[in-house]
Amino acid sequence: MQFQTMIMIYLKTTEEIEIMRESVLDVSKTLALIAEYIGEGVSTKKLDSLAEEFIRDNGGVPSFKGYQGFPASLCLSVNHEVVHGIPGDYILKSGDIISVDCGVYKNGFHGDHAYSFKIGTVNKAVSKLLRTTKESLYKGIEAAVVGNRIGDIGYAVQNYVQNERYTVVRELTGHGLGKSLHEEPSVPNFGKRGRGAKIENGMVLAVEPMINMGKKDVRQLSDGWTIVTTDKLPSAHFEHDIAIINGKAEILSTFDLLEDVLKKRGMEIS
Ligand code: MG
Ligand code: MG
């Protein structure tokens, strides 16, 4: 007899998913706004204040601000910072990469997604890390179909990035999304096929590979938030929100808005 850990997964109705689209799209629009301002010479706290104003002007609330005491609206994580970086006085410079992670709470539901931007000229090896991490996100999403389990998502991500000799952060995972910012199930970016919770219609998941160029090990800085790689090599992070509808994943979020802005500015997409 096999015992399974009891976890509470809140499946969403079609109506709830429709409501969630707006929260998620507000995140995509906020990332597009950030794309207009991001670049060399800009401080991370400037980006944060732009995002907060935009989110509130659109009738939302920044999901992250005050979440377990987090002090800002964006998590901004530069270079060897993996996730949960706190905006501050840091001035972006050419060659940096930065994960911009944003959450919006509106109409009772959260949206939560992220994009890693390039600042100025980023070297080829780091560009490849970004491209591969972004591609791995879509590999994970393709595995999110009814008939599969949560472990199939992680397996797909891990298998894809390990082929390029990158490593997967273990301590942080994707997650269910809904009335709470972080719901069950957690969605690791590593795993075994056929393991974990069954993927079901009505699941809404934030899939978010965090992929390191060097070793997989991370630690938390003394600020109580920022996660960094222990070997100080770069890490990349992309996040989409998906809903399982008619047996397969529909991506509720979009990078198109922000990438259109970057292209118009003559900047490279990741
Ligand atoms: Mg996020
Ligand atoms: Mg998330």
Coordinates of C-alpha atoms and ligand atoms in Angstrom, one line a residue:
M1 CA 0.0 0.0 0.0
Q2 CA 1.3 3.4 -0.9
F3 CA 0.8 6.5 1.1
Q4 CA 0.6 9.8 -0.6
T5 CA 1.2 13.1 1.0
M6 CA -2.1 15.1 1.1
I7 CA -1.8 18.3 -0.8
M8 CA -4.7 20.7 -1.5
I9 CA -4.7 21.7 -5.2
Y10 CA -7.3 24.3 -6.0
L11 CA -8.6 23.6 -9.5
K12 CA -10.1 26.7 -11.2
T13 CA -13.3 27.0 -13.0
T14 CA -13.4 28.4 -16.5
E15 CA -14.8 31.6 -15.0
E16 CA -12.0 31.9 -12.5
I17 CA -9.4 31.3 -15.3
E18 CA -11.0 34.1 -17.3
I19 CA -10.7 36.5 -14.3
M20 CA -7.0 35.4 -13.8
R21 CA -6.2 36.3 -17.4
E22 CA -6.5 40.0 -16.4
S23 CA -4.1 39.7 -13.5
V24 CA -1.6 37.8 -15.6
L25 CA -1.9 40.2 -18.5
D26 CA -1.3 43.1 -16.2
V27 CA 2.0 41.5 -15.3
S28 CA 2.9 41.1 -19.0
K29 CA 2.0 44.8 -19.5
T30 CA 4.2 45.8 -16.5
L31 CA 7.1 43.8 -17.9
A32 CA 6.5 45.7 -21.2
L33 CA 6.7 49.0 -19.3
I34 CA 9.9 47.9 -17.7
A35 CA 11.2 47.1 -21.2
E36 CA 10.7 50.7 -22.1
Y37 CA 13.0 52.0 -19.3
I38 CA 15.5 49.2 -18.6
G39 CA 19.1 49.7 -19.7
E40 CA 22.5 51.0 -18.8
G41 CA 22.6 53.7 -16.1
V42 CA 19.2 52.8 -14.7
S43 CA 18.8 51.9 -11.0
T44 CA 16.9 48.9 -9.9
K45 CA 14.8 51.0 -7.5
K46 CA 13.7 53.2 -10.4
L47 CA 12.3 50.1 -12.2
D48 CA 10.5 49.1 -9.1
S49 CA 8.8 52.4 -8.6
L50 CA 7.8 52.5 -12.2
A51 CA 6.2 49.1 -11.9
E52 CA 4.4 49.8 -8.7
E53 CA 2.9 53.0 -10.1
F54 CA 1.8 51.2 -13.3
I55 CA 0.2 48.3 -11.4
R56 CA -1.8 50.6 -9.1
D57 CA -2.8 52.9 -11.9
N58 CA -4.3 49.8 -13.6
G59 CA -6.4 48.9 -10.5
G60 CA -4.1 46.2 -9.2
V61 CA -2.0 45.7 -6.1
P62 CA 1.7 44.5 -6.4
S63 CA 1.5 40.9 -5.1
F64 CA 5.1 40.9 -3.8
K65 CA 5.0 44.1 -1.8
G66 CA 4.6 43.0 1.8
Y67 CA 4.5 39.3 1.0
Q68 CA 6.2 37.8 4.1
G69 CA 7.7 41.2 4.5
F70 CA 9.2 41.6 1.0
P71 CA 9.8 45.4 0.6
A72 CA 9.2 45.9 -3.1
S73 CA 6.9 45.3 -6.1
L74 CA 9.5 43.6 -8.3
C75 CA 12.1 41.0 -7.5
L76 CA 15.1 42.1 -9.5
S77 CA 18.0 39.7 -9.6
V78 CA 21.2 40.6 -11.4
N79 CA 23.9 38.2 -12.8
H80 CA 24.7 35.6 -10.1
E81 CA 21.6 36.5 -8.2
V82 CA 19.0 33.8 -9.0
V83 CA 15.7 35.2 -7.7
H84 CA 14.2 37.4 -4.9
G85 CA 16.7 40.3 -5.3
I86 CA 15.6 43.5 -3.6
P87 CA 15.5 46.7 -5.8
G88 CA 17.9 49.3 -4.6
D89 CA 20.7 51.7 -5.6
Y90 CA 22.4 49.3 -8.0
I91 CA 22.9 50.9 -11.4
L92 CA 22.6 48.5 -14.4
K93 CA 25.7 48.3 -16.6
S94 CA 26.5 46.8 -20.0
G95 CA 27.0 43.0 -19.8
D96 CA 24.5 42.5 -16.9
I97 CA 21.5 40.2 -17.1
I98 CA 18.6 40.8 -14.8
S99 CA 15.6 38.7 -13.9
V100 CA 12.5 41.0 -13.6
D101 CA 9.9 39.1 -11.6
C102 CA 6.5 40.7 -11.1
G103 CA 3.2 39.8 -9.4
V104 CA -0.2 41.5 -9.7
Y105 CA -3.2 40.9 -7.5
K106 CA -6.5 41.9 -9.0
N107 CA -10.1 40.7 -8.7
G108 CA -9.1 38.2 -6.1
F109 CA -6.4 36.5 -8.1
H110 CA -2.7 36.7 -8.7
G111 CA -0.6 36.8 -11.8
D112 CA 3.2 36.1 -11.5
H113 CA 5.7 36.0 -14.3
A114 CA 9.2 36.9 -15.1
Y115 CA 11.7 37.6 -17.9
S116 CA 15.5 37.8 -17.8
F117 CA 16.7 40.9 -19.7
K118 CA 20.1 41.7 -21.3
I119 CA 21.7 45.0 -20.6
G120 CA 23.9 46.4 -23.3
T121 CA 26.3 43.9 -24.8
V122 CA 26.1 40.5 -23.1
N123 CA 28.7 37.9 -23.8
K124 CA 27.9 34.9 -26.0
A125 CA 28.1 32.3 -23.2
V126 CA 25.7 34.3 -21.0
S127 CA 23.3 34.9 -23.9
K128 CA 23.2 31.2 -24.5
L129 CA 22.3 30.5 -20.9
L130 CA 19.4 32.9 -21.3
R131 CA 18.2 31.4 -24.5
T132 CA 18.4 27.9 -23.2
T133 CA 16.6 28.7 -20.0
K134 CA 13.8 30.4 -22.0
E135 CA 13.6 27.4 -24.3
S136 CA 13.5 25.1 -21.3
L137 CA 10.4 26.9 -20.0
Y138 CA 8.6 26.0 -23.2
K139 CA 9.8 22.4 -23.0
G140 CA 8.3 22.2 -19.5
I141 CA 5.1 23.7 -20.6
E142 CA 4.8 21.2 -23.4
A143 CA 4.9 18.5 -20.8
A144 CA 2.0 20.0 -18.9
V145 CA -0.8 17.9 -20.4
V146 CA -3.5 15.8 -18.8
G147 CA -2.1 12.2 -18.6
N148 CA 1.2 13.5 -17.3
R149 CA 2.3 14.3 -13.8
I150 CA 4.1 17.3 -12.3
G151 CA 7.4 15.4 -12.4
D152 CA 7.1 15.3 -16.2
I153 CA 7.4 19.1 -16.3
G154 CA 10.6 19.1 -14.2
Y155 CA 12.0 16.2 -16.2
A156 CA 11.5 18.1 -19.4
V157 CA 13.2 21.3 -18.1
Q158 CA 16.1 19.4 -16.5
N159 CA 16.8 17.1 -19.4
Y160 CA 16.9 20.1 -21.8
V161 CA 19.3 22.3 -19.8
Q162 CA 21.5 19.5 -18.7
N163 CA 22.2 18.7 -22.3
E164 CA 23.9 22.1 -22.4
R165 CA 25.8 21.3 -19.2
Y166 CA 23.8 23.8 -17.1
T167 CA 22.4 23.0 -13.7
V168 CA 18.9 23.3 -12.1
V169 CA 18.3 25.2 -8.9
R170 CA 16.7 22.7 -6.5
E171 CA 15.7 24.9 -3.5
L172 CA 13.2 27.0 -5.4
T173 CA 10.4 25.8 -7.6
G174 CA 7.4 26.9 -9.7
H175 CA 4.0 26.6 -8.0
G176 CA 0.2 26.7 -8.3
L177 CA -1.3 30.1 -8.6
G178 CA -4.7 31.5 -7.8
K179 CA -6.2 33.3 -4.8
S180 CA -2.8 32.8 -3.2
L181 CA 0.5 33.7 -4.8
H182 CA 1.9 30.3 -4.0
E183 CA -0.4 27.3 -4.0
E184 CA 0.1 23.6 -4.3
P185 CA 1.4 21.9 -6.2
S186 CA 5.0 23.0 -6.2
V187 CA 6.5 22.6 -9.7
P188 CA 10.2 21.6 -9.5
N189 CA 12.5 22.2 -12.4
F190 CA 13.9 18.7 -12.0
G191 CA 12.2 15.4 -11.5
K192 CA 11.3 12.0 -12.8
R193 CA 8.8 11.2 -15.4
G194 CA 5.5 9.9 -14.0
R195 CA 6.0 11.2 -10.5
G196 CA 4.1 13.8 -8.5
A197 CA 0.6 15.1 -8.7
K198 CA -1.5 14.3 -11.8
I199 CA -2.0 17.2 -14.2
E200 CA -5.7 18.1 -14.3
N201 CA -7.9 20.5 -16.2
G202 CA -8.4 23.6 -14.2
M203 CA -4.9 23.7 -12.7
V204 CA -3.2 27.0 -13.0
L205 CA 0.6 26.8 -12.6
A206 CA 3.5 29.2 -12.6
V207 CA 6.4 27.4 -14.4
E208 CA 9.7 29.1 -13.7
P209 CA 13.0 27.4 -14.5
M210 CA 16.0 28.9 -12.5
I211 CA 19.1 27.7 -14.4
N212 CA 22.8 28.2 -13.4
M213 CA 25.8 28.4 -15.7
G214 CA 28.0 26.7 -13.1
K215 CA 27.1 24.6 -10.0
K216 CA 23.5 24.1 -8.9
D217 CA 24.2 25.3 -5.3
V218 CA 22.6 28.5 -4.0
R219 CA 22.5 30.4 -0.8
Q220 CA 20.5 33.3 0.7
L221 CA 22.2 36.6 1.4
S222 CA 22.0 38.2 4.8
D223 CA 19.2 40.5 3.6
G224 CA 16.9 37.5 4.1
W225 CA 15.8 37.4 0.5
T226 CA 18.3 37.5 -2.3
I227 CA 19.2 34.0 -3.5
V228 CA 22.7 33.8 -5.2
T229 CA 24.8 31.1 -6.8
T230 CA 27.5 30.0 -4.4
D231 CA 30.1 29.9 -7.3
K232 CA 29.1 33.5 -8.3
L233 CA 28.4 32.4 -11.9
P234 CA 25.3 33.7 -13.6
S235 CA 21.8 32.4 -13.3
A236 CA 18.8 32.9 -15.6
H237 CA 15.1 32.8 -14.8
F238 CA 11.9 32.9 -16.9
E239 CA 8.4 32.4 -15.8
H240 CA 5.0 31.9 -17.5
D241 CA 1.6 31.3 -16.0
I242 CA -0.3 28.4 -17.6
A243 CA -3.8 27.0 -17.3
I244 CA -4.7 23.4 -18.1
I245 CA -7.7 23.6 -20.5
N246 CA -9.0 20.8 -22.6
G247 CA -6.2 18.6 -21.6
K248 CA -3.3 20.9 -22.4
A249 CA -1.5 24.0 -21.3
E250 CA -2.6 27.4 -22.4
I251 CA 0.0 30.1 -21.7
L252 CA -1.9 33.0 -20.0
S253 CA 1.1 35.3 -19.9
T254 CA 3.1 36.7 -22.8
F255 CA 6.6 37.9 -23.6
D256 CA 5.4 39.4 -26.9
L257 CA 4.6 42.8 -25.4
L258 CA 8.0 43.3 -23.8
E259 CA 9.9 41.8 -26.7
D260 CA 8.1 44.1 -29.1
V261 CA 9.3 47.1 -27.0
L262 CA 12.9 45.8 -26.9
K263 CA 12.9 45.3 -30.7
K264 CA 11.6 48.8 -31.2
R265 CA 14.4 50.1 -29.0
G266 CA 17.0 48.1 -31.0
M267 CA 17.7 45.9 -27.9
E268 CA 18.3 42.2 -28.0
I269 CA 15.6 39.9 -26.8
S270 CA 16.7 36.9 -24.7
Ligands
MG1 MG 7.5 35.1 -10.1
MG2 MG 6.4 32.4 -9.2

